[in-house]
mmCIF file of C-alpha atoms and ligand atoms in Angstrom:
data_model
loop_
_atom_site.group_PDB
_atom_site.id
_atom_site.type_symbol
_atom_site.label_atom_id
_atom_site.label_comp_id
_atom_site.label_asym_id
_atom_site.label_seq_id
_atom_site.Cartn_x
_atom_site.Cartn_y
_atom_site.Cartn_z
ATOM 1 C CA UNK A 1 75.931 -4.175 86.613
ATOM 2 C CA UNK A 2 75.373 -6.799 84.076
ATOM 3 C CA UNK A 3 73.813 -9.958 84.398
ATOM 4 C CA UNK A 4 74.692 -11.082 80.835
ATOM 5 C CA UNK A 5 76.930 -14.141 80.286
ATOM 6 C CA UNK A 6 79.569 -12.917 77.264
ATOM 7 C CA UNK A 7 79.085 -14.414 74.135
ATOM 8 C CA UNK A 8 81.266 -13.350 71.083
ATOM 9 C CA UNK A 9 78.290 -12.743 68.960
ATOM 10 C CA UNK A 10 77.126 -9.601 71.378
ATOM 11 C CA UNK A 11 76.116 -6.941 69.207
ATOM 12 C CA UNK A 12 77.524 -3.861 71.259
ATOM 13 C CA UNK A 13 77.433 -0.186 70.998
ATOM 14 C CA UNK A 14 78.631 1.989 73.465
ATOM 15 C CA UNK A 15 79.090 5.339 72.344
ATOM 16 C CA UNK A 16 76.569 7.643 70.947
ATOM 17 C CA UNK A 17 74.368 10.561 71.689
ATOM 18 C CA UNK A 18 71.088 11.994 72.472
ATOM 19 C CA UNK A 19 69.384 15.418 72.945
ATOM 20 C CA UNK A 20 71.128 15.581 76.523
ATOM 21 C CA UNK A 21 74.107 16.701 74.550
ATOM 22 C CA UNK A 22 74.271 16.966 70.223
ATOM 23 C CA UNK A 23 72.349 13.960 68.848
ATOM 24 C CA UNK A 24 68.633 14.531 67.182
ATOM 25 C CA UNK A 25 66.977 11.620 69.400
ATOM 26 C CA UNK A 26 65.940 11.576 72.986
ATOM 27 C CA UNK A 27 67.584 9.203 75.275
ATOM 28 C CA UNK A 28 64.270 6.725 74.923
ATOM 29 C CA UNK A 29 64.490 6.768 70.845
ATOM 30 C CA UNK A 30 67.544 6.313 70.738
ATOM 31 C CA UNK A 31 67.790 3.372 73.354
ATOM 32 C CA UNK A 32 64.300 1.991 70.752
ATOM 33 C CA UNK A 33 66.833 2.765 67.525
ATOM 34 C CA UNK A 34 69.671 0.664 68.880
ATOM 35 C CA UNK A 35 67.178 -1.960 69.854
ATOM 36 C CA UNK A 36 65.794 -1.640 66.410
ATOM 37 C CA UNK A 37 69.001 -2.310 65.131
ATOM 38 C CA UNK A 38 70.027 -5.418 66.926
ATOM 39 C CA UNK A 39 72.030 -3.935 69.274
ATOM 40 C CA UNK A 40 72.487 -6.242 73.294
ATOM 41 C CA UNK A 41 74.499 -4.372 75.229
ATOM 42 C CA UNK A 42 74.327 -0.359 74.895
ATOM 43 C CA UNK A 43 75.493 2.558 76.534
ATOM 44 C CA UNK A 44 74.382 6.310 75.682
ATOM 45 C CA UNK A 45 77.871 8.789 76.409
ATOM 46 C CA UNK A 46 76.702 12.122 75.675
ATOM 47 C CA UNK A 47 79.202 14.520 75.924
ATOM 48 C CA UNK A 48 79.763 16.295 79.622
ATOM 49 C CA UNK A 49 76.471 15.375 80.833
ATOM 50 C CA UNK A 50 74.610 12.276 82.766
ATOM 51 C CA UNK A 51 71.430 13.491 82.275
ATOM 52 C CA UNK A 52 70.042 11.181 80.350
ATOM 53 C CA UNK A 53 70.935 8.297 81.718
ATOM 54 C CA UNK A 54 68.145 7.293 84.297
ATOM 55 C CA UNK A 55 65.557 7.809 80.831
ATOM 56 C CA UNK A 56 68.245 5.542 79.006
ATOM 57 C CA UNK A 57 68.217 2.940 81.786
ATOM 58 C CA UNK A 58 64.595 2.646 82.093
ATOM 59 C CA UNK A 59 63.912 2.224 78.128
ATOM 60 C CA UNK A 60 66.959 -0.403 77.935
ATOM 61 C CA UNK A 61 65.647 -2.107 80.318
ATOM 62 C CA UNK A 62 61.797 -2.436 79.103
ATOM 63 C CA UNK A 63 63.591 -3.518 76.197
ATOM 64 C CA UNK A 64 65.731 -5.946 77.443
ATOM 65 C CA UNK A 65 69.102 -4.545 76.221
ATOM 66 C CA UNK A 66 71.794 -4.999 78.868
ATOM 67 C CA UNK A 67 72.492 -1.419 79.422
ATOM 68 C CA UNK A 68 76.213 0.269 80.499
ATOM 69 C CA UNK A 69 76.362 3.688 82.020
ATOM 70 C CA UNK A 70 78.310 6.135 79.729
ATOM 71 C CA UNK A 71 79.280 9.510 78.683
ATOM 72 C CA UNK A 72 82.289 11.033 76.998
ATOM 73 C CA UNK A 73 84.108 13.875 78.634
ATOM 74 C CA UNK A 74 85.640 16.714 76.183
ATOM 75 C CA UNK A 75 89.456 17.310 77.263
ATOM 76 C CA UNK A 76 92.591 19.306 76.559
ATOM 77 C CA UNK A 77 95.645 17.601 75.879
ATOM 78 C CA UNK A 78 98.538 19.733 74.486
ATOM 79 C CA UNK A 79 96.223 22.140 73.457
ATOM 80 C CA UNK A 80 94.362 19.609 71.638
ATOM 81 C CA UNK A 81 90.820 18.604 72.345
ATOM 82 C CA UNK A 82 90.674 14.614 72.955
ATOM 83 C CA UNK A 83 87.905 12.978 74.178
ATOM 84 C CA UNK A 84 87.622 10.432 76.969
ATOM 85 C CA UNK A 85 85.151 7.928 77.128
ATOM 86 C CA UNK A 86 83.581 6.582 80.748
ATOM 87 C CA UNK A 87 81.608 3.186 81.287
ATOM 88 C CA UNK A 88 80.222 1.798 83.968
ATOM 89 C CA UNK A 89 80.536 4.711 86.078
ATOM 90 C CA UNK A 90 77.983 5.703 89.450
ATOM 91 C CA UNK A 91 76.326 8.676 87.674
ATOM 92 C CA UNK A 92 75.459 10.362 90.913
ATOM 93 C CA UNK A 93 79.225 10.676 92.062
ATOM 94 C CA UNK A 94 79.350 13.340 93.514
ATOM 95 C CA UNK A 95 82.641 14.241 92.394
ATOM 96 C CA UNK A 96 81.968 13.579 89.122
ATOM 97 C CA UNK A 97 79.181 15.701 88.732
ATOM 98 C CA UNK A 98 80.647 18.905 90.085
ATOM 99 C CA UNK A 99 83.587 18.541 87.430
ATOM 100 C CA UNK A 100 80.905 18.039 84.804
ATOM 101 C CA UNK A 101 79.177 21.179 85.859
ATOM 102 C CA UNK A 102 82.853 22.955 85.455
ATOM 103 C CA UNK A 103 83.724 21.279 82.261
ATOM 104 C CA UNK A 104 80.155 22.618 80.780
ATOM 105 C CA UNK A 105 80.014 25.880 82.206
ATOM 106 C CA UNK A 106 82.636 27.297 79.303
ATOM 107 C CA UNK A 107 80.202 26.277 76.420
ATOM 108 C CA UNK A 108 77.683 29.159 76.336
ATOM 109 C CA UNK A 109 80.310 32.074 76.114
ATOM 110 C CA UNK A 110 82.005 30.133 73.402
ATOM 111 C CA UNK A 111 79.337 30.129 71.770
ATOM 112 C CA UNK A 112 78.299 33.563 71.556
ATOM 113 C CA UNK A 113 82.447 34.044 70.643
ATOM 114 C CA UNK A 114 81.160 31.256 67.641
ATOM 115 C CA UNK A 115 78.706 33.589 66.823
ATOM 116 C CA UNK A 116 80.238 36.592 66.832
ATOM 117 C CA UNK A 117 83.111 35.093 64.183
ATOM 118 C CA UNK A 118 80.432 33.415 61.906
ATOM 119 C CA UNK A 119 78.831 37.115 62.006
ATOM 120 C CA UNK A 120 82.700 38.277 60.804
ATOM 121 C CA UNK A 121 82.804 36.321 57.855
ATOM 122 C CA UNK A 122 79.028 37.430 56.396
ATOM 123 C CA UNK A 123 76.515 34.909 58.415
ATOM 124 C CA UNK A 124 74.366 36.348 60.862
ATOM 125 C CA UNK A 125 72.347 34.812 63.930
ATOM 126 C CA UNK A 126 73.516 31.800 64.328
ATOM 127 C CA UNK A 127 73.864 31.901 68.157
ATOM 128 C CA UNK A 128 69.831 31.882 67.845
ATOM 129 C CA UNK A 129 69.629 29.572 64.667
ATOM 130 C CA UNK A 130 72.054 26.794 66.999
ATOM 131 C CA UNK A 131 69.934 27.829 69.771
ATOM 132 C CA UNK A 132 66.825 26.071 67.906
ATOM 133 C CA UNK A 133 68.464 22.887 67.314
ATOM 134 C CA UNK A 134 69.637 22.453 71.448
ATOM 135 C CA UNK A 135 68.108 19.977 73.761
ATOM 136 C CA UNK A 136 69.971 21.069 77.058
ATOM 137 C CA UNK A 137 70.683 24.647 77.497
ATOM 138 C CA UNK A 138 74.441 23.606 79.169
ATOM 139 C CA UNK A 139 75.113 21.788 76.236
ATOM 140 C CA UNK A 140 75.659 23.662 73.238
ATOM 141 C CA UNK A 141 77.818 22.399 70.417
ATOM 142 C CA UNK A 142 79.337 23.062 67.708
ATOM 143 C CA UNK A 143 77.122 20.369 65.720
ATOM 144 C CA UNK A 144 74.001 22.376 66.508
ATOM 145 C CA UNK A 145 75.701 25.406 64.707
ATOM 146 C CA UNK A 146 76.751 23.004 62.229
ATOM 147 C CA UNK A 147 72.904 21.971 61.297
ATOM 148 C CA UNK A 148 71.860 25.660 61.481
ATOM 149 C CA UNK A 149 74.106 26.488 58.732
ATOM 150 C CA UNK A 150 73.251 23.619 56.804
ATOM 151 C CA UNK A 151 69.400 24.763 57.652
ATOM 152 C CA UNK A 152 70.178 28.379 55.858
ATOM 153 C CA UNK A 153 72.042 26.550 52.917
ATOM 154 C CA UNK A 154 75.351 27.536 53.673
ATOM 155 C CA UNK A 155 76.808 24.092 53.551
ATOM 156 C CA UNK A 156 75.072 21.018 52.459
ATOM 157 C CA UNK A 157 75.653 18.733 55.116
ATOM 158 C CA UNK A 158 77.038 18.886 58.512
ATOM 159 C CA UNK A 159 80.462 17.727 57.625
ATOM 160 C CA UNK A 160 80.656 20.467 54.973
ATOM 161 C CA UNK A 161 80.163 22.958 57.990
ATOM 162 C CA UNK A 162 82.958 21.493 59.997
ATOM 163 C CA UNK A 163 85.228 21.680 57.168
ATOM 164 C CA UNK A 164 84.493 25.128 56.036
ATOM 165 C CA UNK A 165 83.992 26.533 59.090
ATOM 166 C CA UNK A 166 84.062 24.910 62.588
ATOM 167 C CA UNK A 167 87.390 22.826 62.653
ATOM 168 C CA UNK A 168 90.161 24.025 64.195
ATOM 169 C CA UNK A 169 91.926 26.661 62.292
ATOM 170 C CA UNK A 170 88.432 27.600 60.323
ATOM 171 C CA UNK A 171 86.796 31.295 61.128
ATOM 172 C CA UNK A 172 84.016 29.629 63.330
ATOM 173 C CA UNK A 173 86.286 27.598 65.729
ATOM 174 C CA UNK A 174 86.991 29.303 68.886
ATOM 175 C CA UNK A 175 89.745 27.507 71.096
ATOM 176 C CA UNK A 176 88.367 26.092 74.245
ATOM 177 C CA UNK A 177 90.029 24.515 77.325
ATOM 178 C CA UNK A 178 88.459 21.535 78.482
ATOM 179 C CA UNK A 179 88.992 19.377 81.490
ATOM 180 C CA UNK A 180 92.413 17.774 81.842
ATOM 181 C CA UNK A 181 93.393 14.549 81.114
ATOM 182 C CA UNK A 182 94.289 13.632 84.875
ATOM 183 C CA UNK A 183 90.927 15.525 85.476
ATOM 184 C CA UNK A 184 88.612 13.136 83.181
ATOM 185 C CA UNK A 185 90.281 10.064 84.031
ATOM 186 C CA UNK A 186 90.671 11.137 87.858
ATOM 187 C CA UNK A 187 86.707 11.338 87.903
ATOM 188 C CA UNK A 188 85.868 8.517 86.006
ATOM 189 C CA UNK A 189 87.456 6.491 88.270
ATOM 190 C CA UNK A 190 86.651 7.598 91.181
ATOM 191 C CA UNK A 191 82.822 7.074 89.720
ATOM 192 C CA UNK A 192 84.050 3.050 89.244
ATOM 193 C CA UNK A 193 83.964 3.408 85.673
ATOM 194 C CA UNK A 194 86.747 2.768 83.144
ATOM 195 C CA UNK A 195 89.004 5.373 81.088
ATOM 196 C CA UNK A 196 88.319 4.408 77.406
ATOM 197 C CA UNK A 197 90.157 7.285 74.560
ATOM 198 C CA UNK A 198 86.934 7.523 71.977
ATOM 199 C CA UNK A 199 88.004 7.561 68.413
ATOM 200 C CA UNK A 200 91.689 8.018 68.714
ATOM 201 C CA UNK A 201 92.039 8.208 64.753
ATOM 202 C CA UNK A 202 90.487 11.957 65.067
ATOM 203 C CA UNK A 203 93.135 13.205 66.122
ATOM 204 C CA UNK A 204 95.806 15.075 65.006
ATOM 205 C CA UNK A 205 99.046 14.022 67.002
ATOM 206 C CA UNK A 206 102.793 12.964 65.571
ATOM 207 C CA UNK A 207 103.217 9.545 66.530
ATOM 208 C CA UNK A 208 105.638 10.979 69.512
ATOM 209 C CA UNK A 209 103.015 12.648 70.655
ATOM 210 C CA UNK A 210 100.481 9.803 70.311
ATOM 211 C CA UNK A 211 103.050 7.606 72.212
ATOM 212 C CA UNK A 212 103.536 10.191 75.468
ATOM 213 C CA UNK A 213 99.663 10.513 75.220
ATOM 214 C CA UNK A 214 98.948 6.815 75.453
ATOM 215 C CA UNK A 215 101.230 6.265 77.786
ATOM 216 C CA UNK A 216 99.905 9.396 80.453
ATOM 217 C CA UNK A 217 96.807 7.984 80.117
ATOM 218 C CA UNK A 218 97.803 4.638 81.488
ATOM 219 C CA UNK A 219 100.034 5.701 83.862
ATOM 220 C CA UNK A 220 96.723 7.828 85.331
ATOM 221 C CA UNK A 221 94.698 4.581 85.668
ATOM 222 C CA UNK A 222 93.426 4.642 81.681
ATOM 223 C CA UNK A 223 92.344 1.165 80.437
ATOM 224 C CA UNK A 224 90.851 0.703 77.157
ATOM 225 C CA UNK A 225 90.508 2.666 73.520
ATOM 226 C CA UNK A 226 87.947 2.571 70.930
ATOM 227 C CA UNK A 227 88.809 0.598 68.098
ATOM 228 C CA UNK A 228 86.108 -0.109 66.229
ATOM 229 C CA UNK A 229 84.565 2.994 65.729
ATOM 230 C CA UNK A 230 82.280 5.013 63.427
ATOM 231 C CA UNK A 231 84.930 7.216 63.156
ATOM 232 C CA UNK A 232 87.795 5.140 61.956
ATOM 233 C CA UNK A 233 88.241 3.736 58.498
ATOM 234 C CA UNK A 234 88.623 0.194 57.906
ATOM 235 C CA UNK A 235 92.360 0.543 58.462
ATOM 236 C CA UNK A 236 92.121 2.389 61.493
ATOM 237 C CA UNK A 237 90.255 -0.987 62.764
ATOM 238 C CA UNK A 238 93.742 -2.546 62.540
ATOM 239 C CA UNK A 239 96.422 0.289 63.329
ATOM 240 C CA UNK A 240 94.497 0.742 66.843
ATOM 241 C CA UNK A 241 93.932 -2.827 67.458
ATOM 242 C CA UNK A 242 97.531 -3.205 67.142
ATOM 243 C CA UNK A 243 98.317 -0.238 69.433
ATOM 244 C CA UNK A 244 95.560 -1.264 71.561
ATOM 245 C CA UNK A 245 97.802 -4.608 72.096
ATOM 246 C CA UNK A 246 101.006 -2.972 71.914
ATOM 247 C CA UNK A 247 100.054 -0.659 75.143
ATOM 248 C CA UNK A 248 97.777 -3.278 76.684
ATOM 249 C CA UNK A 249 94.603 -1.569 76.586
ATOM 250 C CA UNK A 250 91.347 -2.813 76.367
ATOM 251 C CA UNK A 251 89.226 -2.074 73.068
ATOM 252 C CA UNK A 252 85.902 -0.556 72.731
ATOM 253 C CA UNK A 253 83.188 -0.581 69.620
ATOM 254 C CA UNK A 254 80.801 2.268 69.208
ATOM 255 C CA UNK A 255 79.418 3.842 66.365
ATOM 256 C CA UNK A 256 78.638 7.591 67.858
ATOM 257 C CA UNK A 257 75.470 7.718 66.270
ATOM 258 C CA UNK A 258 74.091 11.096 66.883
ATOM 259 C CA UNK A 259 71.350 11.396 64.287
ATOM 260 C CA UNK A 260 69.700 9.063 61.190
ATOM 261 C CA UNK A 261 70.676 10.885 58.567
ATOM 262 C CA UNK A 262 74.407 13.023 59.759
ATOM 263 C CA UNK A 263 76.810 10.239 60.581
ATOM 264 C CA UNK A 264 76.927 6.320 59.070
ATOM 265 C CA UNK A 265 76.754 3.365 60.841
ATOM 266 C CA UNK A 266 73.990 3.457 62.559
ATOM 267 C CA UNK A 267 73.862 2.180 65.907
ATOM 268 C CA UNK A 268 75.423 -1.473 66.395
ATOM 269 C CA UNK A 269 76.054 -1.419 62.781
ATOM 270 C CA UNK A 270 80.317 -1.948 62.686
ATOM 271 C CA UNK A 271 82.270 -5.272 62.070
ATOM 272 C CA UNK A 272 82.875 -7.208 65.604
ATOM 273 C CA UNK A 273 86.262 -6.257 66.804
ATOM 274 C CA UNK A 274 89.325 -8.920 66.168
ATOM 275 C CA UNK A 275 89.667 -12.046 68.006
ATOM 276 C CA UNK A 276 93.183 -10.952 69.463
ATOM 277 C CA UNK A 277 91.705 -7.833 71.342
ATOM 278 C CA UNK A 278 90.406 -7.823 74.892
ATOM 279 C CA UNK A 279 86.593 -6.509 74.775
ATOM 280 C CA UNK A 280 86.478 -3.842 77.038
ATOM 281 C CA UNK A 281 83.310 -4.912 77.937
ATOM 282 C CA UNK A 282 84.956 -7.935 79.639
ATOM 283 C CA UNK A 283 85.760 -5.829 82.558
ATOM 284 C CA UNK A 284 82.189 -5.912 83.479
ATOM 285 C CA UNK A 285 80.480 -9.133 82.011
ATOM 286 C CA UNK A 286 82.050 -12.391 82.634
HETATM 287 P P1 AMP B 1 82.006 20.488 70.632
HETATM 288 O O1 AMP B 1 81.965 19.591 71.843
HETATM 289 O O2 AMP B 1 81.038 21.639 70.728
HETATM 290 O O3 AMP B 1 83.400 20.925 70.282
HETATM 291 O O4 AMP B 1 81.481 19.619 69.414
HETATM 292 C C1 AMP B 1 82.104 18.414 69.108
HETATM 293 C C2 AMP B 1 81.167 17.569 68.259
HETATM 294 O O5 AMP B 1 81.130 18.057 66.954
HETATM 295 C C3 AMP B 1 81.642 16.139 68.124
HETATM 296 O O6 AMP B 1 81.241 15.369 69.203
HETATM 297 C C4 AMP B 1 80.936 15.707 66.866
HETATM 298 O O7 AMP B 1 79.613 15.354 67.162
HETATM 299 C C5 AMP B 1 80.922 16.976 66.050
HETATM 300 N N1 AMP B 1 82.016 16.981 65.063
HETATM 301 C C6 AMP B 1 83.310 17.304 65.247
HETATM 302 N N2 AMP B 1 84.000 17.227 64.095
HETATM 303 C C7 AMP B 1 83.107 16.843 63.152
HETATM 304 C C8 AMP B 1 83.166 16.585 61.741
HETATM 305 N N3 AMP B 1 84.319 16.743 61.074
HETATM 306 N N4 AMP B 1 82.040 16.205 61.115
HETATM 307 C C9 AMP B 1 80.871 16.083 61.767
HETATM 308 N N5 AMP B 1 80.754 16.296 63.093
HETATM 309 C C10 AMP B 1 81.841 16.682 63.767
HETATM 310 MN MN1 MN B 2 79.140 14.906 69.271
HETATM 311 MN MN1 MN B 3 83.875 12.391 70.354
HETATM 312 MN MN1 MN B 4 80.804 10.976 70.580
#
């Protein structure tokens, strides 16, 4: 729990990733980077997994960063894959951990089903070649395929991969079902944290669909989005600022950093969100 007094000037980040799950840094560096980078109040969110979070603590706290328990939960919504962000949660709930466990425990056999596809359409190996670039065994993604292939020259960077190959539709993406919605939020909750949707301008819904999503989330206890994200474009800023108001969520700012040189802005390195938005982060620091 914080002890910080808000001040509009906060520089906050909270959502990126570490080794835990598919970023290059361990949870220390990358606490150090965000530090580096003038970031106050930080939260790591790797995806499915709180295991990095007591090494996060400790190094946010030697470095006086006010520091925000995260991680961002992978889900399937209408055979879609969204993903829910969770701050502020207990990471030792118990509940919460056994439905990480479940949500994980898909990701090896996919893939080795990756693999098998890649092999299909002339590259070979890469369930070894991802295999070198994974920090957690439980935890591997398809971004560590994604920098094997750019590794054997088959793309030149990681988004290359993703649109060649590992987005949905492409020979290398194998469909996966997540956790539910109700699931996600259900445990989140029950942790103490709060529901935030990460990056809601990833995703490819009609606008009917984006309204009965935003509004199932709420009605299961959801109460922020991400608005200012490294994944939005400038515009984005503004169409989810305005939806954030129109629904009455809450709005985040992360830049889901996962590695210097893959994804820009670095960590803490995104405009301050508008002055008409509710900071998520209010829920927590008064
Ligand atoms: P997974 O959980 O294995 O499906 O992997 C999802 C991760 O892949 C995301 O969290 C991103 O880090 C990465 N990712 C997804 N789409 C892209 C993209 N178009 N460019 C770069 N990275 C991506
Ligand atoms: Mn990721
Ligand atoms: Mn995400
Ligand atoms: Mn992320």
């Amino acid at each position: 729990m914080s002890s910080l007094v808000f001040s509009p000037e906060l520089n906050v980040d909270l959502h990126c990733h570490s080794t835990v799950s598919d970023g290059v840094l361990a949870p220390a560096a990358v606490a150090q980077r965000a530090h580096a980078q003038g970031v106050d109040v930080w939260a790591l969110t790797d995806h499915d997994e709180v295991g990095g979070i007591v090494a996060a603590r400790e190094a946010a706290t030697d470095l006086g960063m006010d520091y925000v328990t995260g991680l961002e939960i992978s889900v399937t919504w209408a055979n879609k894959t969204i993903h829910i962000v969770g701050l502020n949660i207990d990471e030792t709930n118990p509940d919460l951990l056994a439905g990480l466990v479940k949500t994980r425990s898909g990701r090896q056999r996919r893939a080795e089903d990756m693999a098998a596809d890649l092999a299909r359409v002339g590259i070979p190996n890469c369930y070894a070649g991802a295999l070198k670039y994974v920090g957690n065994p439980d935890l591997i993604s398809r971004s560590h395929f994604a920098r094997y292939l750019v590794e054997i020259g088959v793309c030149e960077d990681v988004s290359g991969v993703f649109k060649k190959y590992l987005a949905d539709g492409k020979p290398g993406f194998v469909p996966h079902r997540w956790a539910t919605l109700s699931e996600a939020v259900g445990w989140i909750r029950g942790a103490g944290g709060v529901a935030v949707v990460a990056h809601p301008g990833r995703y490819d819904l009609t606008p009917l669909a984006f309204d009965a999503f935003f509004n199932e989330f709420k009605d299961l206890g959801g109460k922020a989005i991400e608005v200012v994200t490294g994944s939005h474009t400038v515009d984005q800023y503004d169409e989810y600022a305005r939806i954030a108001n129109r629904y009455g969520f809450m709005a985040s700012r992360g830049s889901d950093f996962h590695a210097p040189d893959e994804n820009l802005p670095d960590l803490g390195q995104l405009p301050a969100l508008a002055k008409d938005l509710t900071p998520v982060w209010h829920s927590w620091i008064k």
